[in-house]
Short mmCIF file of the C-alpha atoms (twelve columns), coordinates in Angstrom:
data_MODEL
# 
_entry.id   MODEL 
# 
loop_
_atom_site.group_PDB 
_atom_site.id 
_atom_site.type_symbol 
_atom_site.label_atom_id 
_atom_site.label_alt_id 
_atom_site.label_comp_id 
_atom_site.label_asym_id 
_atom_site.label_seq_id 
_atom_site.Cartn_x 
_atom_site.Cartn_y 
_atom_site.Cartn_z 
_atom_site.pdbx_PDB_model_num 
ATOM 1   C CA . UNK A 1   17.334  -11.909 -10.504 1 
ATOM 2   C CA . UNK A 2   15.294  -10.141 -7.652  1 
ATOM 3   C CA . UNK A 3   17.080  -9.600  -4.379  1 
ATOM 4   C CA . UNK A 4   15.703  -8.880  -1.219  1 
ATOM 5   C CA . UNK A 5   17.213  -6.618  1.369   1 
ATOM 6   C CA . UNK A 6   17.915  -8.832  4.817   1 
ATOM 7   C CA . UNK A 7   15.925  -6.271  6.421   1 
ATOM 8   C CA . UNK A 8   14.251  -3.187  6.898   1 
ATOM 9   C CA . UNK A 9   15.528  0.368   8.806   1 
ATOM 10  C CA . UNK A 10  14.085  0.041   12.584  1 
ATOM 11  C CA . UNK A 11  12.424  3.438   12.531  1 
ATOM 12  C CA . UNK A 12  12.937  5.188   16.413  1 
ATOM 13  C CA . UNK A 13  9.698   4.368   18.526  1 
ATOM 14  C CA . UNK A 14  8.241   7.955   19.868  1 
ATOM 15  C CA . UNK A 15  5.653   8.761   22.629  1 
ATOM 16  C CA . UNK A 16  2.457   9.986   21.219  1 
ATOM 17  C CA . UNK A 17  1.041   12.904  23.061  1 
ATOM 18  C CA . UNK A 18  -2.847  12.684  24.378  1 
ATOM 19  C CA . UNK A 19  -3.240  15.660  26.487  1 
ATOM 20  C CA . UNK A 20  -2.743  19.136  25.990  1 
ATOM 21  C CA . UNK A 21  -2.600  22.601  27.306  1 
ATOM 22  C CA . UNK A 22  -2.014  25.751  25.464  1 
ATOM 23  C CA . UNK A 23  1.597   26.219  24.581  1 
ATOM 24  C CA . UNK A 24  2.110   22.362  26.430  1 
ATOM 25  C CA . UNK A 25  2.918   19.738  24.416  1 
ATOM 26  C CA . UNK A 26  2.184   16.560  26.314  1 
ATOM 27  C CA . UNK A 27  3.027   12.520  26.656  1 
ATOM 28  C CA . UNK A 28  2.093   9.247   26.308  1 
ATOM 29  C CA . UNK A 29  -0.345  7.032   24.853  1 
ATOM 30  C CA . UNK A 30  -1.077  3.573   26.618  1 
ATOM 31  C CA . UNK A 31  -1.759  -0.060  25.739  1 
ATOM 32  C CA . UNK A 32  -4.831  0.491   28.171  1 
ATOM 33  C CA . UNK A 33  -6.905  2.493   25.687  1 
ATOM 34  C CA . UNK A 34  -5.889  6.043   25.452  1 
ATOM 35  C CA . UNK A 35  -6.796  7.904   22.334  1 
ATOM 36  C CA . UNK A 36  -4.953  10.691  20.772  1 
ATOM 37  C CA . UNK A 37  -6.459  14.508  21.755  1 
ATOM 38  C CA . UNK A 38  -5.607  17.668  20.252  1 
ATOM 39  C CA . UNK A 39  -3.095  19.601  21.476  1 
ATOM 40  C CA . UNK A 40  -1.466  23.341  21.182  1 
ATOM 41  C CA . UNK A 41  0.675   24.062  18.269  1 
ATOM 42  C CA . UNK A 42  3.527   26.233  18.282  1 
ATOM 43  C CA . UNK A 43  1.483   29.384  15.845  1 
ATOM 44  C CA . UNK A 44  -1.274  29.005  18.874  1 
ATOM 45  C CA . UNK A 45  -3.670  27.217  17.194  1 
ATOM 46  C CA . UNK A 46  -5.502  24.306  19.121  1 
ATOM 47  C CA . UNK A 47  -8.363  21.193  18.660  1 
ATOM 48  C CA . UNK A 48  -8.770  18.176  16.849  1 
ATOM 49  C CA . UNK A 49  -8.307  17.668  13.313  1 
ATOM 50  C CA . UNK A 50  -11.295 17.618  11.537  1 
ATOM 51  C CA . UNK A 51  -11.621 13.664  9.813   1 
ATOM 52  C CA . UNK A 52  -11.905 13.446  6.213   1 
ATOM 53  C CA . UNK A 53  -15.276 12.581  4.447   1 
ATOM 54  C CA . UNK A 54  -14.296 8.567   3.575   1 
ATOM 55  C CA . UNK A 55  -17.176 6.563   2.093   1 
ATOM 56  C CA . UNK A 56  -17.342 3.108   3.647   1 
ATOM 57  C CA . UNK A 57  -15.291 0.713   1.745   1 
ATOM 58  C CA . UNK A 58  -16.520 -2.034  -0.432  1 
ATOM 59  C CA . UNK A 59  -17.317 -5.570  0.646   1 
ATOM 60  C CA . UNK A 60  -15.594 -8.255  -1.136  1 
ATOM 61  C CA . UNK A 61  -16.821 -11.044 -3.351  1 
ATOM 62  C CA . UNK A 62  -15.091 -13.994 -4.083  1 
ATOM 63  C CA . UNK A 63  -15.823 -16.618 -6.684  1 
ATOM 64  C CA . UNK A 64  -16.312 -20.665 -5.922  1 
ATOM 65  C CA . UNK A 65  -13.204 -22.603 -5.375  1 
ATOM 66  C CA . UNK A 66  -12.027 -24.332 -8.698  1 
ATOM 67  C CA . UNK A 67  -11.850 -27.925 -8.347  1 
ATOM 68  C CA . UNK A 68  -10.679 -30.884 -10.418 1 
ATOM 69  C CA . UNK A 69  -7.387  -30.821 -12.655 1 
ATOM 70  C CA . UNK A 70  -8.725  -28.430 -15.945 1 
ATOM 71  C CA . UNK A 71  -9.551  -25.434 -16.578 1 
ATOM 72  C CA . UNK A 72  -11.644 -22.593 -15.152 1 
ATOM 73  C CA . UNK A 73  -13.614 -18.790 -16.192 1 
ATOM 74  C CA . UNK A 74  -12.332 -16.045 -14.353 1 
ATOM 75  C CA . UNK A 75  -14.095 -12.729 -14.317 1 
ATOM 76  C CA . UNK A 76  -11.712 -9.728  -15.737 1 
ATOM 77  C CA . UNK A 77  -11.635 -6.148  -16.721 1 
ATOM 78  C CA . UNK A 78  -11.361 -7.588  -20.159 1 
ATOM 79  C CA . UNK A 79  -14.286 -10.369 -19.745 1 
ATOM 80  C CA . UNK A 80  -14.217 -13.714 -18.955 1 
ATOM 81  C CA . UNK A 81  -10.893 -15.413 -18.854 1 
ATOM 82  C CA . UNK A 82  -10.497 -19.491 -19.044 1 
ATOM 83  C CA . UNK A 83  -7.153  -20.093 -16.617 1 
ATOM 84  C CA . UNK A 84  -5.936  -23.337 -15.650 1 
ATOM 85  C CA . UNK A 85  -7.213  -24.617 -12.646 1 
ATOM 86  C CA . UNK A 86  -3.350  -25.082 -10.972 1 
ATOM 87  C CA . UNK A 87  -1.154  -23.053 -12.887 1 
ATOM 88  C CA . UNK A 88  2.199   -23.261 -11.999 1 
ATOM 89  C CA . UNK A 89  4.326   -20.564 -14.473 1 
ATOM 90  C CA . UNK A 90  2.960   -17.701 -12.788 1 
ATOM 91  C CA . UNK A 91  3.971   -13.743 -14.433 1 
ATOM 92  C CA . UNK A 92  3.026   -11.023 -12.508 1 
ATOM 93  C CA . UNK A 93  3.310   -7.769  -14.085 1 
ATOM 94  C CA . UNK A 94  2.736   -5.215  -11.003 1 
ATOM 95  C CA . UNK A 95  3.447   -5.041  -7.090  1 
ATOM 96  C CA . UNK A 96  -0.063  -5.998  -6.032  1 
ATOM 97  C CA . UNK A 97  -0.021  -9.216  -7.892  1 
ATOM 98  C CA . UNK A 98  3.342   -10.391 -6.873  1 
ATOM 99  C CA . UNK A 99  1.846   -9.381  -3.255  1 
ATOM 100 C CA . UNK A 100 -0.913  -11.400 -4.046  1 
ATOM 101 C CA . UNK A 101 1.109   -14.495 -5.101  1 
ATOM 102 C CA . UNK A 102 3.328   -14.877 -2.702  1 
ATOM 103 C CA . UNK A 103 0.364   -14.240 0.059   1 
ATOM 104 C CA . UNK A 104 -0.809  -17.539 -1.534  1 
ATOM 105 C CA . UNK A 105 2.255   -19.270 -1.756  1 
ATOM 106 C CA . UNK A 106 2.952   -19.296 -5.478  1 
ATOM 107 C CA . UNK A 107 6.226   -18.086 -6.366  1 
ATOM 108 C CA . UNK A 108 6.004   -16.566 -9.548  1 
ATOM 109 C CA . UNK A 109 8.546   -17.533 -12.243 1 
ATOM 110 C CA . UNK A 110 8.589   -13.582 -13.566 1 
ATOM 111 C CA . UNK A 111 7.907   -9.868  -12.287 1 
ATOM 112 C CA . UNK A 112 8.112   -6.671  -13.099 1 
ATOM 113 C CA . UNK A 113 10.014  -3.862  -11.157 1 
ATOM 114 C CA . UNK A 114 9.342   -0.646  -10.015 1 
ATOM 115 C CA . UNK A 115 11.831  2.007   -12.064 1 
ATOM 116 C CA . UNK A 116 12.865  4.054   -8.789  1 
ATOM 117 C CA . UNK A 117 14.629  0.917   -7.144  1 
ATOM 118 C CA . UNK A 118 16.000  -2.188  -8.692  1 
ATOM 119 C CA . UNK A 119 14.859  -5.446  -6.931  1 
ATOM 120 C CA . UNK A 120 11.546  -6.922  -5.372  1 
ATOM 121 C CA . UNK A 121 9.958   -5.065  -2.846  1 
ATOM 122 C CA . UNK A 122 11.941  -5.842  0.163   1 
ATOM 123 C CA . UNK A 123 9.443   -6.561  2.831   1 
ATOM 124 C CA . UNK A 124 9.009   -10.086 1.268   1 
ATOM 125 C CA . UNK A 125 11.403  -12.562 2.556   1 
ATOM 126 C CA . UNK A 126 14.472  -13.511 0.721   1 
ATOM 127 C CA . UNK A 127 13.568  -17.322 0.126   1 
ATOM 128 C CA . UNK A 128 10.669  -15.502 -1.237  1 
ATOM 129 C CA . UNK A 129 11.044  -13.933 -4.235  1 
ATOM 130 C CA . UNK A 130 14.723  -15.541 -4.984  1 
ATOM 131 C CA . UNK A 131 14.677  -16.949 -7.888  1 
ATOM 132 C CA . UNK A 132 11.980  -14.787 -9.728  1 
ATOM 133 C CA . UNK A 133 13.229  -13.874 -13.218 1 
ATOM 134 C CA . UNK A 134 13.198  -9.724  -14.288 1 
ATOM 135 C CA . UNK A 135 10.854  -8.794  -17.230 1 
ATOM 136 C CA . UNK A 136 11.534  -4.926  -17.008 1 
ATOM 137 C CA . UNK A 137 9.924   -2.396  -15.635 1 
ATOM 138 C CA . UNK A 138 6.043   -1.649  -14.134 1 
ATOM 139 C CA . UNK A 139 4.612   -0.356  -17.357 1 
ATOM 140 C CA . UNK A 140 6.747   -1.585  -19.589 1 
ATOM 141 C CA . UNK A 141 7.789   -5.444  -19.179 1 
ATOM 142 C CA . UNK A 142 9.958   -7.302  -21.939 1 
ATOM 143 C CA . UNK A 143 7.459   -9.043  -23.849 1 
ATOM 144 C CA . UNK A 144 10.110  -11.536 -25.239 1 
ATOM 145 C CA . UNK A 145 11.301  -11.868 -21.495 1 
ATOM 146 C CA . UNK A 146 7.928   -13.113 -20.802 1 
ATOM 147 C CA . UNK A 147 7.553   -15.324 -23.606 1 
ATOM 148 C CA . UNK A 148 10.810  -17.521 -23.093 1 
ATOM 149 C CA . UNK A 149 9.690   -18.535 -19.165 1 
ATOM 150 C CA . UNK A 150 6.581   -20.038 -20.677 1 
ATOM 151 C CA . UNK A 151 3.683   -18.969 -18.303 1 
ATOM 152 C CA . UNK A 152 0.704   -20.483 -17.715 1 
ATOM 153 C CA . UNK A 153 -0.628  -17.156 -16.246 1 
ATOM 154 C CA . UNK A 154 -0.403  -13.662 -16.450 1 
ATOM 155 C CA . UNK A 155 -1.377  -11.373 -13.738 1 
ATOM 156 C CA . UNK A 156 -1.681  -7.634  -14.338 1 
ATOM 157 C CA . UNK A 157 -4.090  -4.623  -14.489 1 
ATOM 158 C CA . UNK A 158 -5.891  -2.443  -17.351 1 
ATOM 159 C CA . UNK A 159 -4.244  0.551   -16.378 1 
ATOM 160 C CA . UNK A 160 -0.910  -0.881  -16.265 1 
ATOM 161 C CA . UNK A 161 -0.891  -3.043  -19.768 1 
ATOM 162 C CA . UNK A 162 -4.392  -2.696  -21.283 1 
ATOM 163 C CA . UNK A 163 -2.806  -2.025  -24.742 1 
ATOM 164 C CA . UNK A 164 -0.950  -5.091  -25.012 1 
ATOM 165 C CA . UNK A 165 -3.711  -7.281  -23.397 1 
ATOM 166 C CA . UNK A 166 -3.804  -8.641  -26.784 1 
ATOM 167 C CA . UNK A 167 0.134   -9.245  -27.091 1 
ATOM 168 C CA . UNK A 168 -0.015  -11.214 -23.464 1 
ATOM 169 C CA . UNK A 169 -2.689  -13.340 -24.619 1 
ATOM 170 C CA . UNK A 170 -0.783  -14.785 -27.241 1 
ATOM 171 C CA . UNK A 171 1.453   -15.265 -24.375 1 
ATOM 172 C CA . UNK A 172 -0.883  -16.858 -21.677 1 
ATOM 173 C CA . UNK A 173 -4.110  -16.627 -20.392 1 
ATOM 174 C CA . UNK A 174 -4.135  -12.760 -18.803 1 
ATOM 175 C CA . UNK A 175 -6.035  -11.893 -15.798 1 
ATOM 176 C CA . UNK A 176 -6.251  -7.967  -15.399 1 
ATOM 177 C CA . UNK A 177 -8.079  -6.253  -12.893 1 
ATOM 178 C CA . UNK A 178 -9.417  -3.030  -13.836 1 
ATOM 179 C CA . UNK A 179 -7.279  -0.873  -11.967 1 
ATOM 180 C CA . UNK A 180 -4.709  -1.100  -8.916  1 
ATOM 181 C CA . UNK A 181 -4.557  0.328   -5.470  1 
ATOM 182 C CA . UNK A 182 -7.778  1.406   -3.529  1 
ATOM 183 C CA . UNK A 183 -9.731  -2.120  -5.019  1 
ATOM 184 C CA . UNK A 184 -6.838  -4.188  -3.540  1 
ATOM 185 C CA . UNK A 185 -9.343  -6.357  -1.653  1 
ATOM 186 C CA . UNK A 186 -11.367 -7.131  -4.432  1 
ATOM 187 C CA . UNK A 187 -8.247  -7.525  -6.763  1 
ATOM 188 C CA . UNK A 188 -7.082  -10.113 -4.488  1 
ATOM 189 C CA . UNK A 189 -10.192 -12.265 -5.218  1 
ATOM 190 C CA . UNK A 190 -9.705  -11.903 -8.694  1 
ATOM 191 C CA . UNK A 191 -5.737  -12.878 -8.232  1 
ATOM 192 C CA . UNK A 192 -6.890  -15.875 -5.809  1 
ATOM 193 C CA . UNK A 193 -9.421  -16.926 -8.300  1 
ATOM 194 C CA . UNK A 194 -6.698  -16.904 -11.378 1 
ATOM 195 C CA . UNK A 195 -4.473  -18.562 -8.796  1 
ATOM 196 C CA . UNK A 196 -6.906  -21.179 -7.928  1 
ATOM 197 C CA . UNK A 197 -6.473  -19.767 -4.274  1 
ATOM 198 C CA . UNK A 198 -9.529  -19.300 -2.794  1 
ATOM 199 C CA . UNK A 199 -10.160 -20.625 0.168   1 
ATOM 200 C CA . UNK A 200 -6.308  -19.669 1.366   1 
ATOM 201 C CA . UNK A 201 -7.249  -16.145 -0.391  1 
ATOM 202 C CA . UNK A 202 -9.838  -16.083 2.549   1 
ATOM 203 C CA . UNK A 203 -8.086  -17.532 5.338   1 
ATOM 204 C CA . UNK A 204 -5.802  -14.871 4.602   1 
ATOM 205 C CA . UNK A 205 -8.007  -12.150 4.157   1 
ATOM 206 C CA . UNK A 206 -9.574  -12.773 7.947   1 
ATOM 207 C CA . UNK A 207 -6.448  -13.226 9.502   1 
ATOM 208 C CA . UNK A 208 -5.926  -9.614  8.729   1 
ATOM 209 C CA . UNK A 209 -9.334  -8.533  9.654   1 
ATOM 210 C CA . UNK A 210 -8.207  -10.163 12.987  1 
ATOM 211 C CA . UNK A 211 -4.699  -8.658  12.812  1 
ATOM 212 C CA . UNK A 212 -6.229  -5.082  12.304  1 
ATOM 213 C CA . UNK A 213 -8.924  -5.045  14.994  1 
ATOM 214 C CA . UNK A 214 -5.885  -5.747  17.469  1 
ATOM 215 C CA . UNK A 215 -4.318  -2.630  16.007  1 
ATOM 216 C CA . UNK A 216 -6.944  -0.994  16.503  1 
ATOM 217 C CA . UNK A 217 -7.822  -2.236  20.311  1 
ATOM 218 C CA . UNK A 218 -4.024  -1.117  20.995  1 
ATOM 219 C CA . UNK A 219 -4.657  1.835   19.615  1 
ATOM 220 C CA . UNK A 220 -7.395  2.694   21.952  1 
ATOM 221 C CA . UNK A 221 -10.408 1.076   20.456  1 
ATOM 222 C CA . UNK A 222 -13.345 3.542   20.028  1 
ATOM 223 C CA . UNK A 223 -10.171 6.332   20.588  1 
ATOM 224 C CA . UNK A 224 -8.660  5.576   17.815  1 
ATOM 225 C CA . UNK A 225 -11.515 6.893   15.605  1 
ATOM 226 C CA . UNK A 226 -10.428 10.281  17.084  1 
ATOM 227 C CA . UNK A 227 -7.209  9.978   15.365  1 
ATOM 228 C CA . UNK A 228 -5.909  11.651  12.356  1 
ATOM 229 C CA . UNK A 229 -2.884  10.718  10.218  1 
ATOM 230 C CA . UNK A 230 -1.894  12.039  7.086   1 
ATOM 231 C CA . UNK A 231 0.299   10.040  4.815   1 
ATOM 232 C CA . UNK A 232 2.791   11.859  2.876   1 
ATOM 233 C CA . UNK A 233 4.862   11.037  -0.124  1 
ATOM 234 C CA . UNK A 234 7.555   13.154  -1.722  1 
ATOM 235 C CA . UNK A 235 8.020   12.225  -5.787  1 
ATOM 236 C CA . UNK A 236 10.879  13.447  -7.766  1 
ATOM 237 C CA . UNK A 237 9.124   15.683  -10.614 1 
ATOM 238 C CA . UNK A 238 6.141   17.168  -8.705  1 
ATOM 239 C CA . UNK A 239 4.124   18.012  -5.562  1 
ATOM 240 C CA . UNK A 240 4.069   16.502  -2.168  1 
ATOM 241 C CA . UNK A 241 1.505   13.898  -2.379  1 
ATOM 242 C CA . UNK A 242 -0.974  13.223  1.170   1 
ATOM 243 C CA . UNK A 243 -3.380  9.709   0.355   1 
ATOM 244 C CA . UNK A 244 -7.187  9.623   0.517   1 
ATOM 245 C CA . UNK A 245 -9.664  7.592   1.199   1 
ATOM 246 C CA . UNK A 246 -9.423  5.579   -2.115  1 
ATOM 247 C CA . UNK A 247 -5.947  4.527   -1.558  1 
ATOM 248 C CA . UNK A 248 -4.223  1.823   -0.787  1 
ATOM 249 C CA . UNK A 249 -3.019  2.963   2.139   1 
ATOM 250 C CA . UNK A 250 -5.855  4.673   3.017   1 
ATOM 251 C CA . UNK A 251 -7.813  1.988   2.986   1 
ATOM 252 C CA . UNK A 252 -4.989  -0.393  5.366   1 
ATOM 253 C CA . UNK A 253 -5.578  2.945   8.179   1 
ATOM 254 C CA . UNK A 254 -9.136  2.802   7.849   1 
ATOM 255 C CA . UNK A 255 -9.069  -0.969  8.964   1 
ATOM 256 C CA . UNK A 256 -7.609  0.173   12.328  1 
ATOM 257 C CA . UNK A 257 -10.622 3.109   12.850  1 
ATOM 258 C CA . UNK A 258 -8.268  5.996   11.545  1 
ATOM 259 C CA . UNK A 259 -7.817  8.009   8.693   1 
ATOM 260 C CA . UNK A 260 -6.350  11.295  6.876   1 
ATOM 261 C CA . UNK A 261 -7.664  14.502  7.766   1 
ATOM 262 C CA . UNK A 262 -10.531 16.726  5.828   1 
ATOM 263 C CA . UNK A 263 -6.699  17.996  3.290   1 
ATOM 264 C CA . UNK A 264 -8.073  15.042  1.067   1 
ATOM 265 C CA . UNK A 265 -11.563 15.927  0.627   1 
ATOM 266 C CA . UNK A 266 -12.623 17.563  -3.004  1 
ATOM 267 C CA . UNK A 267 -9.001  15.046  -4.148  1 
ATOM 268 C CA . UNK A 268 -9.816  13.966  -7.664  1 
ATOM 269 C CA . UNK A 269 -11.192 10.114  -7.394  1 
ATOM 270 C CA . UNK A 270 -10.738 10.213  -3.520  1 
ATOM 271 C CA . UNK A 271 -6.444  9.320   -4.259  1 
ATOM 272 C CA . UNK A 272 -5.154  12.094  -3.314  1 
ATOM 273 C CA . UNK A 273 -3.956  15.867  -3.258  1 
ATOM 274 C CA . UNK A 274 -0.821  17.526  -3.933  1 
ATOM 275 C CA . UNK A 275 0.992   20.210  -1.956  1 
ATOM 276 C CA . UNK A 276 3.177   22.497  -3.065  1 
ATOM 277 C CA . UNK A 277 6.376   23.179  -0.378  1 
ATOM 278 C CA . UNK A 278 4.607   26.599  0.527   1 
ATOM 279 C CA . UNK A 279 1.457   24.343  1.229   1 
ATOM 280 C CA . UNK A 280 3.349   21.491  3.255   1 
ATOM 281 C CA . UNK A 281 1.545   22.784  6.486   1 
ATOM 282 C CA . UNK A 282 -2.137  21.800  5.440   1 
ATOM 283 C CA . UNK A 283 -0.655  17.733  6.164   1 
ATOM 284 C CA . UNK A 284 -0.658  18.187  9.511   1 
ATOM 285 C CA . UNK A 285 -1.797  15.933  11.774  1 
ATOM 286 C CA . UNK A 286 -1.704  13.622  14.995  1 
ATOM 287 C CA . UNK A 287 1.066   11.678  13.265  1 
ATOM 288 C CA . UNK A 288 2.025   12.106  9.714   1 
ATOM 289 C CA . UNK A 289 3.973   8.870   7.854   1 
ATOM 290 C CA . UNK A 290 6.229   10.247  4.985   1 
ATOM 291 C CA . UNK A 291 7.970   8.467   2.351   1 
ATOM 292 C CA . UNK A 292 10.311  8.751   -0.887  1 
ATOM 293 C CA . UNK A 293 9.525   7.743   -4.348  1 
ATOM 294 C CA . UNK A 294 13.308  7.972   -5.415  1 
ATOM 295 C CA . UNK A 295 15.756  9.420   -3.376  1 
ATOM 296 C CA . UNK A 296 15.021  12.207  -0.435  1 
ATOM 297 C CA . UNK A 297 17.108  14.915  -2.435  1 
ATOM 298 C CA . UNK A 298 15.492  14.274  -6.154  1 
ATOM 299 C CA . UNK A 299 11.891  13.963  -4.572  1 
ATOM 300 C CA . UNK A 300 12.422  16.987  -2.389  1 
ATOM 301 C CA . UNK A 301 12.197  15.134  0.473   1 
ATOM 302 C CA . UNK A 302 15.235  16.831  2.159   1 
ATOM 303 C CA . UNK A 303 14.789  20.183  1.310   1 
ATOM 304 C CA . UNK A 304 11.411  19.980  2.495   1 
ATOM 305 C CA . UNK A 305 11.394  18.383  5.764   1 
ATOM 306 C CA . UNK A 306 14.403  20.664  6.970   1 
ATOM 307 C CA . UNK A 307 12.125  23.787  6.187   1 
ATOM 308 C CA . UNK A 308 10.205  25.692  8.646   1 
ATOM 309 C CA . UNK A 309 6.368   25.375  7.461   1 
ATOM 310 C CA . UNK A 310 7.698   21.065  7.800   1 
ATOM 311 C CA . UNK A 311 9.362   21.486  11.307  1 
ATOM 312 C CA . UNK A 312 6.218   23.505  12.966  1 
ATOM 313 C CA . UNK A 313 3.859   21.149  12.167  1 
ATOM 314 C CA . UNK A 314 2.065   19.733  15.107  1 
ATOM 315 C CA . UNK A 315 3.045   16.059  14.293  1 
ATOM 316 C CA . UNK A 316 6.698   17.009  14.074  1 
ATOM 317 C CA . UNK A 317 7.401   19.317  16.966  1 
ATOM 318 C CA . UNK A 318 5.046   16.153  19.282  1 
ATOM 319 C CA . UNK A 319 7.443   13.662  18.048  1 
ATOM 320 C CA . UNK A 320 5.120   12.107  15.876  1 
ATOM 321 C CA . UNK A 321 6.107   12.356  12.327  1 
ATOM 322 C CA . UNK A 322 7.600   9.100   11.436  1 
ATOM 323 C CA . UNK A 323 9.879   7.888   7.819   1 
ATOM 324 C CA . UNK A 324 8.795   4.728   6.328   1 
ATOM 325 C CA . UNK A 325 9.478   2.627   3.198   1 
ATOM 326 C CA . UNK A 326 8.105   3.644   0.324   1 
ATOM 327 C CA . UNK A 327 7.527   0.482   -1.588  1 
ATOM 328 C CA . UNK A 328 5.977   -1.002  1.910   1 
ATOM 329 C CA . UNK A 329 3.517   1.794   2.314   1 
ATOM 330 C CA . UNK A 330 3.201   2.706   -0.871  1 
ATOM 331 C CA . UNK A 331 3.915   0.247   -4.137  1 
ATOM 332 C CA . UNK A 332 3.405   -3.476  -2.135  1 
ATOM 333 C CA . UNK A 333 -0.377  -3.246  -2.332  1 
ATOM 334 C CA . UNK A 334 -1.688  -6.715  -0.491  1 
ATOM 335 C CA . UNK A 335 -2.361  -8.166  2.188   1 
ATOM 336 C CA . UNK A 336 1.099   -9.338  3.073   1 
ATOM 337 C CA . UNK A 337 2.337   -5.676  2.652   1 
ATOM 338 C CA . UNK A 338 -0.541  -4.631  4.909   1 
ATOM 339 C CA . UNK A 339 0.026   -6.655  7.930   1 
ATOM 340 C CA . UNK A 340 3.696   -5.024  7.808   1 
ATOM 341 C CA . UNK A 341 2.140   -1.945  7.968   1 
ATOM 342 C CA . UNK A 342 0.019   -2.587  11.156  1 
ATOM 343 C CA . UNK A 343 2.653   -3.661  12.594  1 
ATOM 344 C CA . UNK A 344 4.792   -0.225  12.215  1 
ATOM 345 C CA . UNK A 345 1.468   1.662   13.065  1 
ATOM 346 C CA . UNK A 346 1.697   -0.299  16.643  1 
ATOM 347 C CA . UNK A 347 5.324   -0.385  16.530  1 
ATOM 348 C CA . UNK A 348 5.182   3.725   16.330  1 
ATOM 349 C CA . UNK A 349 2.145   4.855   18.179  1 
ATOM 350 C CA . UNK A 350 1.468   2.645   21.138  1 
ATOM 351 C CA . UNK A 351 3.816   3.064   24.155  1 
ATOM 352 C CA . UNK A 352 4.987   -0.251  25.441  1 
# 
């Protein structure tokens, strides 16, 4: 059974410095519309950091509402899908569509878990996701598992189970999206659709439009855009890992007017690049969020962010490098996850 944790680390709030002098490293942004500036790092170097190259995102379309007791076609990765127009066995075989579910108010019967942490993702609330049954792992769920809670409706992604697409539809009706992460918007249609959802799937979706620009108008409005913050993720088995554009994550910071710096530009498919410890440096900048996948001393974590190219970063030595959770920032992927995650933003970089 998934558990979720009662709640979350309080991470410490920190000033964010706007002004600067050489050598000076200075205070406080305000609720009244201060931006961030550059300021003077401890090697002497000074300025802004230069913004990376982000194409505009995607606008989202959204199917009619499904009416009427039957069924209904849903547009997949995989062609057209006929889904029941209230299904009420829900699986969901990734983060973003248990996201998506519970944003909608359907508990699914079944998920799959992430295989660095045992459990749902523990920025949903308890009442939640108790309840939900374990099929096994992102990746690789328990077919059998699946089978004997007799779904109605299976929610996953090509990339994640494209090779047993045919195996889940002897199952259920499947719904995959092509892919997961940057096309979360999007792939919340699709999940609303499948979920016969839509019109809460867009209530939803302009709440956090509305949710974001108030970020973003605490942030400093038009100052914001001035802002640069890298996202960082340490991964036991290989390279630091700073998001691009076409991330998640990237995408959730580019709602409030900021975004990662020009490190991410050339990153294969716009995800993301990967920094070697003797690189750590180049992800600099205003403020940098870091995470685990795993624990800080397998993912290097530790090691990394006690050593001296870590510590003389600008974001660090102005109090603005901040630890979050990794499978909020990282694995939720929706729009529940992503109003938690303006909320930190605020939480950490406007001065009350």
């Amino acid at each position: 059974m998934f558990r979720s944790t009662a709640a979350r680390r309080a991470a410490a709030v920190s000033p964010i410095g706007v002004l600067a002098a050489a050598g000076v490293l200075a205070a406080s942004l305000a609720l009244a519309g201060c931006g961030f500036g550059g300021d003077a790092s401890l090697d002497g170097s000074s300025g802004p950091f230069k913004a990376a190259d982000c194409p505009e995102q995607p606008a989202t379309t959204w199917a009619e509402p499904a009416t009427g007791g039957g069924t209904h076609p849903v547009r997949t990765a995989m062609g057209e899908v006929r889904v029941p127009n209230s299904p009420k066995r829900v699986v969901v075989l990734d983060t973003a569509e248990l996201d998506s579910a519970i944003t909608l108010g359907v508990k699914p019967v079944g998920a799959t878990r992430s295989e660095a942490a045992s459990g749902s993702l523990d920025y949903l609330a308890g009442d939640q996701v108790a309840g939900i049954k374990d099929v096994g792992e992102i990746g690789a769920p328990d077919l059998e598992a699946i089978a004997a809670l007799k779904p109605d409706l299976i929610l996953t992604s090509k990339v994640r189970d494209g090779r047993r697409y045919d195996r889940l539809t002897r199952i259920a009706p499947t719904v995959m999206t092509e892919t997961t992460g940057y096309p979360w918007k999007q792939n919340f249609a699709t999940h609303a659709d499948a979920l016969g959802q839509i019109p809460r799937a867009r209530r939803a979706a302009a709440a956090y439009e509305a949710h974001a620009e108030r970020v973003a108008k605490a942030l400093g409005g038009p100052a914001a855009h001035k802002l640069r913050t890298n996202i960082v993720r340490f991964v036991e088995g290989a390279d630091a890992r700073v998001y691009g554009c076409r991330s998640y994550i990237g995408t959730v910071l580019a709602d409030i007017g900021t975004g990662p710096t020009d490190v991410v530009d050339g990153s294969k498919d716009g995800l993301m690049v990967e920094l070697g410890p003797e690189r750590i440096g180049e992800a600099d900048a205003d403020a940098v969020f870091y995470a685990s996948y795993g624990t800080p001393k397998k993912s290097k974590e530790a090691q990394i962010t006690t050593g001296g190219r870590w510590k003389r970063m600008r974001a660090v030595t102005g109090g603005r490098s901040f630890r979050v959770d990794d499978r909020l920032w990282i694995q939720g992927i929706g729009y529940t996850g992503a109003g938690r995650i303006l909320d930190e933003v605020r939480q950490r970089l406007v001065k009350k």
